[in-house]
XYZ file of C-alpha atoms in Angstrom:
725
model
C -0.177 0.082 0.011
C 2.966 2.530 1.078
C 4.209 1.698 -2.495
C 1.297 2.193 -4.446
C 0.822 5.607 -2.514
C 4.364 6.462 -3.207
C 3.948 5.863 -6.681
C 0.742 7.921 -6.885
C 2.849 10.711 -5.328
C 5.423 10.509 -7.860
C 2.703 10.527 -10.527
C 1.050 13.468 -9.393
C 4.443 15.435 -8.854
C 5.529 14.932 -12.211
C 2.022 15.760 -13.789
C 2.206 18.979 -11.669
C 5.460 19.636 -13.076
C 4.670 19.090 -16.615
C 1.490 21.024 -16.023
C 3.682 23.964 -14.782
C 5.807 24.003 -18.160
C 4.136 26.871 -20.251
C 3.203 25.959 -23.552
C 5.049 27.545 -26.463
C 3.392 30.449 -28.269
C 4.051 30.667 -32.006
C 6.467 33.694 -31.296
C 8.697 31.219 -29.148
C 9.264 29.393 -32.549
C 10.721 32.050 -34.554
C 14.255 31.785 -35.353
C 15.720 35.283 -36.469
C 19.048 33.652 -37.567
C 17.606 31.378 -40.179
C 18.781 32.735 -43.310
C 21.420 34.676 -41.876
C 24.338 32.804 -43.708
C 24.940 31.318 -46.894
C 22.663 33.224 -49.382
C 19.508 33.927 -47.542
C 20.819 37.507 -46.685
C 18.297 37.856 -43.626
C 19.019 39.879 -40.446
C 18.464 39.049 -36.903
C 17.672 42.381 -35.303
C 14.708 44.165 -33.702
C 12.090 45.439 -35.800
C 8.052 45.426 -36.004
C 5.545 44.219 -38.878
C 5.719 46.715 -41.600
C 7.624 49.344 -39.733
C 10.208 51.608 -40.686
C 12.970 50.711 -38.422
C 15.249 47.498 -38.416
C 17.801 47.732 -35.854
C 20.498 44.853 -36.052
C 24.284 44.161 -35.897
C 26.722 44.828 -38.802
C 29.494 42.307 -39.404
C 30.128 43.994 -42.771
C 29.222 46.163 -45.330
C 30.973 45.563 -48.729
C 29.820 43.398 -51.381
C 27.139 41.308 -52.434
C 27.095 38.885 -49.479
C 26.443 41.815 -47.208
C 23.057 42.680 -48.588
C 21.772 42.555 -45.061
C 24.874 43.500 -43.407
C 24.951 40.265 -41.076
C 26.693 37.037 -41.918
C 26.178 34.599 -39.176
C 29.989 33.083 -39.343
C 31.520 36.405 -39.059
C 33.365 36.956 -35.605
C 33.562 41.045 -35.292
C 30.315 43.424 -35.017
C 30.943 46.897 -36.554
C 27.924 48.233 -34.807
C 24.442 48.606 -34.857
C 22.363 50.123 -37.805
C 18.722 51.199 -37.909
C 17.427 50.052 -41.379
C 18.057 46.692 -43.275
C 16.862 44.957 -46.330
C 15.344 41.386 -45.625
C 16.538 38.635 -47.856
C 17.564 41.016 -51.086
C 20.358 40.477 -53.820
C 21.071 44.088 -53.724
C 22.426 46.504 -51.121
C 21.300 49.888 -49.320
C 20.032 51.284 -46.271
C 22.080 50.349 -43.170
C 21.732 53.877 -41.947
C 22.840 55.945 -38.827
C 25.341 53.363 -37.354
C 26.108 53.300 -33.460
C 28.530 51.329 -31.574
C 29.144 51.538 -27.906
C 32.989 51.255 -26.861
C 35.473 51.546 -24.267
C 37.029 54.729 -25.776
C 41.041 54.016 -25.099
C 42.841 57.246 -26.507
C 44.856 54.547 -28.626
C 42.161 52.894 -30.094
C 41.397 53.486 -33.796
C 39.105 50.343 -34.827
C 36.185 50.313 -32.784
C 34.693 47.017 -33.983
C 34.514 44.682 -31.600
C 34.390 40.614 -31.215
C 31.492 39.138 -29.807
C 30.386 36.140 -27.949
C 28.465 33.893 -30.380
C 26.786 32.120 -27.494
C 25.608 35.301 -26.206
C 23.459 36.346 -29.128
C 19.772 36.156 -28.784
C 17.248 36.969 -31.184
C 13.271 36.927 -31.240
C 10.799 39.164 -33.031
C 11.355 42.676 -31.651
C 14.462 42.083 -29.779
C 18.205 41.368 -30.019
C 21.087 41.113 -27.756
C 24.849 40.155 -27.668
C 28.085 40.502 -25.381
C 30.672 42.729 -27.291
C 33.762 41.118 -25.663
C 36.317 43.480 -27.073
C 34.317 46.426 -25.862
C 32.933 44.799 -22.719
C 29.423 45.933 -23.085
C 26.251 43.923 -23.327
C 24.070 45.579 -26.257
C 20.350 45.004 -26.466
C 17.840 46.415 -29.126
C 14.122 46.682 -29.336
C 12.034 49.211 -31.730
C 8.649 50.849 -32.371
C 7.820 51.427 -36.017
C 9.514 54.615 -36.232
C 11.918 54.457 -33.243
C 15.208 52.198 -32.341
C 15.685 51.670 -29.156
C 19.037 50.247 -27.725
C 20.381 49.653 -24.166
C 24.101 49.447 -23.438
C 25.264 47.963 -20.264
C 29.106 49.048 -19.448
C 30.889 45.990 -17.649
C 34.388 47.910 -17.381
C 35.310 50.935 -15.537
C 36.838 52.641 -18.585
C 35.999 55.516 -20.820
C 32.383 54.796 -21.928
C 31.358 56.153 -25.561
C 29.416 55.603 -28.270
C 30.582 55.816 -31.805
C 28.064 57.515 -34.447
C 28.902 56.795 -38.017
C 26.862 58.856 -40.452
C 28.955 57.543 -43.459
C 28.246 54.013 -43.181
C 26.112 51.884 -45.061
C 26.216 48.978 -47.285
C 27.571 49.196 -50.656
C 29.035 46.961 -53.866
C 32.948 48.426 -53.269
C 35.010 49.796 -51.045
C 35.215 52.854 -53.178
C 31.481 53.310 -52.878
C 31.600 52.923 -49.086
C 33.603 55.821 -48.951
C 31.514 57.862 -51.736
C 27.913 57.048 -51.240
C 26.832 59.799 -48.922
C 26.254 62.946 -50.684
C 25.294 65.480 -47.451
C 25.156 65.159 -43.933
C 24.476 67.591 -41.404
C 23.953 67.406 -37.269
C 22.856 69.461 -34.641
C 23.326 68.960 -30.645
C 19.879 70.226 -29.454
C 21.115 69.680 -26.030
C 23.583 67.149 -24.219
C 21.104 64.408 -24.673
C 19.735 65.367 -28.045
C 21.190 65.199 -31.721
C 19.474 65.395 -34.797
C 20.729 65.278 -38.338
C 19.942 64.214 -41.679
C 22.045 62.174 -44.215
C 21.483 61.705 -47.903
C 23.213 58.762 -49.893
C 22.836 57.008 -52.947
C 23.452 53.459 -53.449
C 20.381 51.750 -54.785
C 18.389 54.753 -54.568
C 18.950 58.257 -53.345
C 17.525 58.526 -50.177
C 17.283 60.988 -47.484
C 17.171 59.852 -43.803
C 16.286 62.125 -41.020
C 16.757 61.495 -37.456
C 16.614 62.275 -33.624
C 19.046 60.662 -31.377
C 18.097 60.905 -27.441
C 20.348 59.754 -24.662
C 19.607 58.669 -21.242
C 22.703 60.315 -19.918
C 24.212 63.697 -21.021
C 27.331 63.581 -23.287
C 30.392 64.954 -21.797
C 33.041 65.192 -24.731
C 32.571 64.931 -28.516
C 35.539 63.909 -30.597
C 35.172 64.370 -34.368
C 36.902 61.361 -36.357
C 38.841 61.671 -39.507
C 37.171 61.236 -42.796
C 38.607 59.860 -46.008
C 39.192 62.661 -48.817
C 35.621 61.306 -50.679
C 33.612 61.167 -47.596
C 30.772 63.737 -46.925
C 29.109 62.048 -44.178
C 30.378 62.637 -40.376
C 32.107 60.241 -37.562
C 31.884 61.085 -34.214
C 32.977 59.678 -30.602
C 30.716 60.575 -28.040
C 31.548 60.139 -24.407
C 29.656 59.880 -21.057
C 30.466 59.687 -17.810
C 29.382 56.087 -16.595
C 30.789 53.539 -13.847
C 31.198 49.942 -14.317
C 27.905 48.157 -14.707
C 25.960 51.261 -15.697
C 23.907 51.671 -18.735
C 23.432 54.058 -21.577
C 19.991 53.993 -23.305
C 19.712 55.338 -26.886
C 16.601 56.240 -28.898
C 16.860 56.912 -32.588
C 14.012 58.169 -34.330
C 13.842 58.257 -37.900
C 11.868 60.177 -40.860
C 12.017 59.661 -44.248
C 10.224 63.507 -44.325
C 12.219 66.094 -42.448
C 14.037 66.428 -38.719
C 10.773 67.706 -37.369
C 8.883 64.421 -38.520
C 11.610 62.490 -36.702
C 10.799 64.425 -33.617
C 7.158 64.012 -33.863
C 7.685 60.183 -34.432
C 9.861 60.127 -31.103
C 7.074 61.816 -29.106
C 4.031 59.891 -30.170
C 5.759 56.487 -30.127
C 8.293 56.886 -27.371
C 8.512 59.652 -25.109
C 9.703 57.829 -22.173
C 12.458 55.810 -21.187
C 11.269 51.962 -20.318
C 13.376 49.432 -22.354
C 11.405 46.457 -20.960
C 8.103 47.787 -21.520
C 8.964 48.596 -25.178
C 10.310 45.188 -25.804
C 7.166 43.706 -24.394
C 5.027 45.789 -26.376
C 6.881 44.769 -29.863
C 6.723 41.018 -28.756
C 2.787 41.750 -28.279
C 2.675 43.221 -31.600
C 4.404 40.431 -33.289
C 2.118 37.784 -31.486
C -0.749 39.647 -32.478
C 0.278 38.658 -36.253
C 1.979 35.211 -35.582
C -1.291 33.894 -33.305
C -3.362 34.308 -36.726
C -2.174 30.949 -38.088
C -2.298 27.959 -35.784
C 0.213 25.008 -36.864
C 0.468 21.643 -35.954
C 3.585 19.489 -36.235
C 7.299 18.881 -35.109
C 9.284 21.710 -33.394
C 11.190 21.717 -36.542
C 8.142 22.251 -38.858
C 6.869 24.981 -36.462
C 10.358 26.919 -36.317
C 10.722 26.722 -40.078
C 6.789 27.825 -40.491
C 6.559 30.828 -38.012
C 10.052 31.996 -38.890
C 8.772 32.156 -42.617
C 5.660 34.026 -41.391
C 7.737 36.257 -39.300
C 10.016 36.749 -42.401
C 7.342 37.712 -44.564
C 5.816 40.517 -42.541
C 9.160 42.568 -41.991
C 7.982 44.322 -45.313
C 6.855 46.158 -46.961
C 7.831 49.256 -45.006
C 5.572 52.221 -43.840
C 7.745 54.795 -44.524
C 5.351 57.698 -43.884
C 5.579 59.589 -40.252
C 3.020 59.488 -37.691
C 1.120 62.356 -39.547
C 1.259 60.648 -42.783
C 4.273 62.856 -44.092
C 6.609 61.254 -46.738
C 8.672 62.350 -49.331
C 7.646 61.172 -52.786
C 9.344 59.669 -55.641
C 10.485 62.892 -56.851
C 11.656 63.704 -53.249
C 8.840 66.443 -52.715
C 6.855 66.379 -49.286
C 3.660 64.500 -49.828
C 1.124 63.452 -47.243
C -0.482 59.905 -47.430
C -4.288 59.897 -47.787
C -4.834 57.283 -45.168
C -1.814 58.198 -42.738
C 0.194 55.586 -44.509
C 2.712 55.154 -47.372
C 4.482 51.588 -47.747
C 7.482 51.003 -50.005
C 10.198 48.428 -50.122
C 8.187 46.561 -52.942
C 9.920 44.008 -54.672
C 7.427 42.937 -56.843
C 9.111 40.766 -59.263
C 9.835 38.594 -56.442
C 6.417 39.085 -54.049
C 4.020 38.959 -56.599
C 4.064 35.158 -56.909
C 3.216 34.251 -53.525
C 3.765 36.834 -51.013
C 1.212 39.169 -51.860
C -1.375 36.382 -52.358
C -0.401 35.115 -48.620
C -1.002 38.817 -47.383
C -4.455 38.226 -48.937
C -5.159 35.551 -46.371
C -3.050 36.375 -43.438
C -3.127 40.195 -43.388
C -5.986 41.242 -45.493
C -6.308 44.596 -43.944
C -2.759 45.432 -45.346
C -3.920 44.501 -48.870
C -5.813 47.653 -49.850
C -3.160 50.363 -47.880
C -0.450 48.601 -50.216
C -2.488 49.140 -53.378
C -3.172 52.779 -52.454
C 0.730 53.439 -52.041
C 1.332 51.807 -55.239
C -1.284 54.026 -56.960
C 0.338 57.309 -55.392
C 3.544 56.418 -56.753
C 2.515 55.988 -59.986
C 0.984 59.256 -60.114
C 4.050 60.700 -59.071
C 6.633 59.094 -61.188
C 4.505 58.207 -64.331
C 4.363 54.089 -63.882
C 3.709 51.743 -61.124
C 6.509 50.523 -58.759
C 8.860 48.181 -60.005
C 11.144 47.803 -57.295
C 10.302 50.704 -54.807
C 12.535 51.508 -51.877
C 12.076 54.439 -49.546
C 9.489 55.844 -52.021
C 11.822 56.060 -54.711
C 12.152 53.528 -57.828
C 15.332 51.779 -58.377
C 14.018 49.788 -61.479
C 15.825 46.404 -60.631
C 14.236 43.551 -62.323
C 12.012 43.724 -65.480
C 8.427 44.016 -66.136
C 6.136 45.762 -63.455
C 4.598 43.251 -61.198
C 2.648 45.883 -59.385
C 0.278 45.176 -62.016
C -0.769 41.765 -61.121
C -0.597 42.564 -57.324
C -3.131 44.981 -57.976
C -5.460 42.823 -60.489
C -5.212 40.416 -57.859
C -6.618 42.469 -55.088
C -9.438 43.435 -57.284
C -10.331 40.034 -58.444
C -10.383 38.825 -54.749
C -12.957 41.655 -54.196
C -10.569 44.010 -52.230
C -12.559 47.424 -52.790
C -10.979 49.959 -50.368
C -8.957 51.838 -52.956
C -9.844 53.684 -55.861
C -10.323 51.117 -58.613
C -10.469 53.473 -61.327
C -7.320 55.403 -60.389
C -5.727 51.846 -60.246
C -6.796 50.765 -63.541
C -5.518 53.984 -65.003
C -2.235 53.479 -63.294
C -1.969 50.047 -64.970
C -3.120 51.275 -68.276
C -0.364 54.220 -68.008
C 2.336 51.437 -67.066
C 1.372 48.895 -69.736
C 1.387 51.476 -72.493
C 3.402 54.707 -71.982
C 7.119 53.698 -72.276
C 9.517 55.179 -69.926
C 12.622 53.895 -68.114
C 11.535 50.376 -67.288
C 13.246 48.250 -70.133
C 10.039 48.089 -71.971
C 9.632 49.491 -75.614
C 5.830 49.292 -76.377
C 6.340 50.302 -79.883
C 8.729 47.465 -80.656
C 6.391 45.056 -78.396
C 3.386 45.779 -80.438
C 4.997 45.754 -83.809
C 6.341 42.197 -83.243
C 4.378 40.513 -80.647
C 7.522 39.971 -78.343
C 10.932 41.749 -77.993
C 13.434 40.966 -80.714
C 16.739 40.108 -79.324
C 18.560 42.414 -82.259
C 16.605 45.367 -80.908
C 16.159 44.686 -77.244
C 19.600 43.317 -76.598
C 19.349 42.383 -73.176
C 16.735 40.039 -71.707
C 14.313 39.773 -74.545
C 12.771 36.399 -73.910
C 12.325 37.163 -70.167
C 11.173 40.687 -70.731
C 8.530 39.405 -73.098
C 7.082 36.782 -70.928
C 6.991 38.903 -67.678
C 5.170 41.830 -69.578
C 2.740 39.327 -71.109
C 1.692 38.213 -67.517
C 1.161 41.979 -66.478
C -0.806 42.296 -69.983
C -3.025 39.063 -68.739
C -3.656 41.147 -65.091
C -4.613 43.931 -67.113
C -6.972 42.247 -69.399
C -8.411 40.202 -66.118
C -9.130 43.847 -64.159
C -10.438 45.165 -67.397
C -12.870 42.577 -67.843
C -14.147 42.651 -64.255
C -14.670 46.443 -64.429
C -16.518 45.929 -67.674
C -13.949 47.778 -69.517
C -14.219 45.667 -72.909
C -12.215 47.398 -75.452
C -9.139 47.688 -72.570
C -9.921 43.886 -72.183
C -9.633 43.078 -75.729
C -6.411 44.900 -75.914
C -4.528 43.455 -73.085
C -5.721 40.282 -73.913
C -4.674 39.984 -77.349
C -0.925 40.958 -75.699
C -1.218 38.312 -73.159
C -1.065 35.782 -76.029
C 2.275 37.261 -77.212
C 4.029 34.526 -75.285
C 3.216 31.826 -78.531
C 5.587 34.095 -80.629
C 8.497 32.904 -78.532
C 7.975 29.227 -78.359
C 10.267 27.245 -80.757
C 8.342 23.888 -81.560
C 11.680 22.283 -83.040
C 13.042 22.903 -79.643
C 10.126 23.000 -77.313
C 11.829 26.125 -75.487
C 11.161 29.765 -75.365
C 13.694 31.052 -77.462
C 15.338 34.408 -78.512
C 14.011 35.711 -81.607
C 15.114 38.093 -84.310
C 13.166 40.974 -85.807
C 13.379 39.131 -88.783
C 11.287 36.252 -87.334
C 14.267 34.053 -87.247
C 15.216 32.244 -84.259
C 18.902 33.125 -82.527
C 21.731 30.898 -83.071
C 23.214 29.156 -81.621
C 21.148 28.356 -78.907
C 22.133 26.445 -75.727
C 18.867 26.518 -73.204
C 21.202 25.580 -70.136
C 23.172 29.009 -70.743
C 22.540 31.233 -67.616
C 22.010 35.063 -67.740
C 22.334 37.161 -64.779
C 20.192 40.013 -65.721
C 21.849 42.847 -67.594
C 25.242 42.134 -66.563
C 25.690 39.610 -68.787
C 23.532 40.923 -71.769
C 21.684 37.375 -72.149
C 18.303 36.894 -73.030
C 17.201 35.436 -69.775
C 16.942 36.973 -66.351
C 18.807 35.212 -63.642
C 17.985 31.934 -65.658
C 17.780 30.312 -68.928
C 15.593 28.908 -71.454
C 14.641 25.931 -69.366
C 13.326 27.952 -66.515
C 11.735 30.431 -68.547
C 9.864 28.178 -70.969
C 7.342 27.615 -68.215
C 6.830 31.166 -67.448
C 3.017 31.028 -68.467
C 1.440 31.270 -65.531
C -1.828 32.482 -66.899
C -2.604 30.099 -69.920
C -0.888 26.724 -68.737
C -3.755 24.965 -70.997
C -2.098 27.185 -73.989
C 1.207 26.344 -72.944
C 0.304 22.497 -72.928
C -1.197 22.745 -76.537
C 1.866 24.543 -77.757
C 3.853 21.142 -76.695
C 1.625 19.107 -78.552
C -0.452 17.747 -75.271
C -0.040 16.356 -71.717
C 2.307 13.751 -72.717
C 5.259 15.622 -74.104
C 4.435 18.578 -71.725
C 5.130 16.206 -68.689
C 7.762 14.566 -70.337
C 9.760 17.964 -70.895
C 8.836 18.697 -66.954
C 10.530 15.278 -66.012
C 13.552 16.302 -68.317
C 13.515 19.779 -66.442
C 13.913 18.386 -63.042
C 16.537 15.715 -64.231
C 18.646 17.440 -66.508
C 21.772 18.869 -64.439
C 22.692 22.446 -64.223
C 25.932 23.566 -63.353
C 25.402 27.215 -61.886
C 27.785 29.667 -60.917
C 25.295 32.503 -60.664
C 24.448 33.909 -57.117
C 21.020 33.793 -57.556
C 20.293 30.639 -59.484
C 20.877 28.385 -56.466
C 18.463 25.443 -54.694
C 18.816 23.196 -57.605
C 16.830 20.084 -58.533
C 18.006 19.248 -62.122
C 17.381 22.566 -63.922
C 14.754 23.744 -61.263
C 16.205 26.453 -59.014
C 14.195 26.905 -56.031
C 16.649 29.806 -54.851
C 15.214 32.096 -57.727
C 11.429 33.105 -58.290
C 10.704 31.922 -61.894
C 10.823 28.289 -60.873
C 8.481 28.910 -58.013
C 5.207 27.467 -59.651
C 6.713 24.904 -61.779
C 6.626 22.096 -59.667
C 2.845 22.538 -59.472
C 2.538 22.353 -63.532
C 2.477 18.672 -63.049
C -0.944 19.172 -61.420
C -2.176 21.197 -64.065
C -1.156 18.736 -66.535
C -2.686 15.584 -64.990
C -0.196 14.449 -62.801
C -0.582 15.581 -59.520
C 1.631 12.763 -57.995
C 4.581 14.413 -59.283
C 3.835 17.888 -57.803
C 3.358 15.878 -54.137
C 6.528 14.358 -54.545
C 8.255 17.582 -55.527
C 6.706 19.888 -52.914
C 7.988 17.325 -50.318
C 11.285 17.323 -51.802
C 11.984 21.076 -51.769
C 10.360 21.548 -48.467
C 12.622 18.859 -46.884
C 15.654 20.182 -48.655
C 15.074 23.847 -49.210
C 14.210 24.883 -46.081
C 16.184 23.952 -42.911
C 15.859 25.478 -39.282
C 19.512 27.011 -39.023
C 21.220 29.957 -40.532
C 22.386 28.573 -43.776
C 18.770 27.046 -44.275
C 17.401 28.912 -47.095
C 18.653 27.984 -50.383
C 18.399 31.369 -51.816
C 17.797 35.333 -50.964
C 14.397 35.343 -48.865
C 13.617 37.960 -51.290
C 11.578 40.212 -49.182
C 9.318 37.338 -47.785
C 8.789 35.319 -51.471
C 10.589 32.289 -50.333
C 8.893 32.126 -47.007
C 5.616 32.532 -48.479
C 6.275 29.674 -50.830
C 7.016 27.682 -47.768
C 3.652 28.351 -45.845
C 1.264 28.239 -49.026
C 2.802 24.866 -49.677
C 2.821 23.406 -46.449
C -1.174 24.082 -46.350
C -1.418 22.014 -49.364
C -1.979 24.685 -52.554
C -0.118 27.330 -54.208
C -1.019 30.514 -56.463
C 0.514 29.629 -59.806
C -1.877 32.295 -61.161
C -2.268 34.586 -58.249
C -4.435 36.805 -60.409
C -7.290 34.106 -61.118
C -7.690 33.884 -56.873
C -6.962 30.079 -57.699
C -4.712 27.984 -55.539
C -3.430 24.921 -56.939
C -3.604 21.794 -55.039
C -0.243 20.153 -54.154
C -0.208 18.094 -50.815
C -0.261 19.587 -47.020
C 3.133 19.128 -44.979
C 1.724 19.575 -41.542
C -1.035 17.860 -40.010
C -3.366 20.879 -39.279
C -3.162 24.343 -39.870
C -5.796 27.032 -38.914
C -6.235 30.515 -40.336
C -7.849 33.074 -37.858
C -9.812 35.449 -40.441
C -11.409 38.456 -39.924
C -14.855 38.794 -38.237
C -13.734 35.617 -35.964
C -14.098 32.967 -39.013
C -11.271 30.224 -39.225
C -10.188 27.961 -42.294
C -8.450 25.016 -41.260
C -6.618 22.573 -43.210
C -6.191 18.806 -42.270
C -3.988 16.115 -43.457
C -5.492 12.946 -42.345
C -3.201 9.931 -42.486
C -0.022 12.272 -43.327
C 3.240 10.705 -42.750
C 6.624 10.120 -44.030
C 5.310 7.688 -46.490
C 1.877 9.160 -46.947
C 3.042 12.065 -48.909
C 0.523 11.614 -51.803
C -3.422 12.797 -51.726
C -6.123 10.444 -52.298
C -9.104 12.666 -51.811
C -9.997 16.296 -50.966
C -13.199 17.466 -49.136
C -14.108 21.114 -48.537
C -16.560 21.262 -45.773
C -17.571 17.435 -45.824
C -18.089 17.727 -49.640
C -16.002 16.171 -52.471
C -13.268 18.528 -54.336
C -13.083 17.362 -57.851
C -11.067 20.358 -59.341
C -7.453 20.763 -58.959
C -7.837 23.913 -57.281
C -9.454 25.867 -54.420
C -10.908 29.627 -54.924
C -9.760 32.382 -52.761
C -13.639 32.622 -51.741
C -13.750 29.337 -50.210
C -11.046 29.879 -48.177
C -12.076 33.203 -46.578
C -15.654 32.116 -46.133
C -14.388 29.755 -43.562
C -14.637 26.277 -43.371
C -12.545 23.157 -43.215
C -10.302 21.471 -46.118
C -9.414 17.726 -45.618
C -6.814 16.149 -47.527
C -6.921 12.257 -47.129
C -3.506 11.016 -47.478
C -2.103 7.840 -48.579
C 1.112 6.214 -49.385
C 2.410 5.397 -53.011
C 0.480 2.775 -55.002
């Protein structure tokens, strides 16, 4: 009896101990270090969803590898800058670098080694031990304000390096010359204001107010190179061992007064822990919208992807709606927000479709910002940064982003203004690599006239034309519909039936020779006919008319045979963007992202299901080098999340998601108005990766897709899984 009683006590004690362990929340699974190695180009610092601020450590700033200013394997930190790009393939931002130091007189390099084991990062917070500087650095943020807390562990001269020349660049020469103007003013011993104008990807003006929790005691101007127009200074503070210096840095894209207003509105006081907790609460309010069942690894991958997808686009307007437009003039946002950081060539494919499900309240504000920028600069954003156009990539995929929103029923924007912006973009020539006169004359871009990216340029513009036609049709604009629908068929003019490839064509109508379908081109730098890809990858770039593409091949059988070759023919790539290879398929770059789903549309869904499993298991790993390519402002992340749920928008404008196979036992989307949409994978296992049947709200689904309207209406989608026959 005593043994039984003792056993019961132990059992109750174990149960009580287990019950006391708090359940992990979605935010606890986010690992900001994923993607900070190899080619992921993510950063681990503190930010808020869609905020202006991304306060993060800098471990390097020169060259393509430092697009986010951080590489996980580096051993020294340069300092902490307040703005960063997430997962891009180009450099910019990195504004207003600060670094806590112990300012010995003989010191010339203020960079510091750091304890790798001390690094901590979670949404809205980052910390690290600077071992050479004897400082614990902590970062958190509000939308417009970076909040730093530095604990000095050595009784030495405590100081703060402020580097206004700093910013990520392509070369050492550019690093010392990209700042065009800089001004600072000490408003008081605890307040510094200033303005920096720089030009790397775009010319941008950054206005700031910097407040200190303690008065500065001395300012030492540091020497500049002959080409440098920024400023560097060492600001000393009277601190004892173990004391803290807190620094708040408010930014504005408009004016210094705007930065001051942002500070007063968002962070007037000094409470680091409260600010950190508020940042975490904001992140949780977004991340909690999707409940995921699965292993810890699966949850880590999913919620980190969710986190990365919400870092941008960024609201660059001040709290009162002020910002500088594409021409550099002061403007006022209609709704108080103006969003930029639109990497549309990447994000129209899956990130923006994901936003329509997970953050639908953001869709119309994004569109309104695109319309405003179009009306200022004469065309919709191609790649918008800090409210300016950098003209990176080809075509103009703001067009399908807007058309998709309209097709899905979003109406909280002026549709007529939106369509006129689309029409202007697709018919009036401007600096966007689209010569419409040539395009209309030949029905494609001849490679002897358009000497770079002629094939990719044609195919990408064709999709935009289709998007314009779709929106015109829904709006009852028959003539516009006919015009753009005709252009949407131009892809057929580049299909060479003798090779079954989309091939560069001369203005005479002849095919360009010699022709190597595996030859890669890296956008304009190589002068090739394909953008960051080759003929193998771009032959499938007909997202809007897969049946028409299948017909060009002569039917499903040769189409599938070509797909089989695509995924098995080896590609030796040396291009930094063409990565994550499965045969010729490159998951590390966006033109390939829909291709695995073409099997499902050609009548062989089981092959789609196999490939989705392979891509998810091999190209997304929960470690710093876990991304096979640039995250590209959330596009790579959105592919993972949507594919894990069992579907993907091959043609986003159609508002249809093509079925693949779910990779998680259950996913629940919390939709507006208290609705939920749950995806269940009955019988999912390592072996059961194939889909046997699909039921929507108990009714058998016989199509190979699900409509957006079915999802947002709420309900349950059940995949009955099976093993291979």
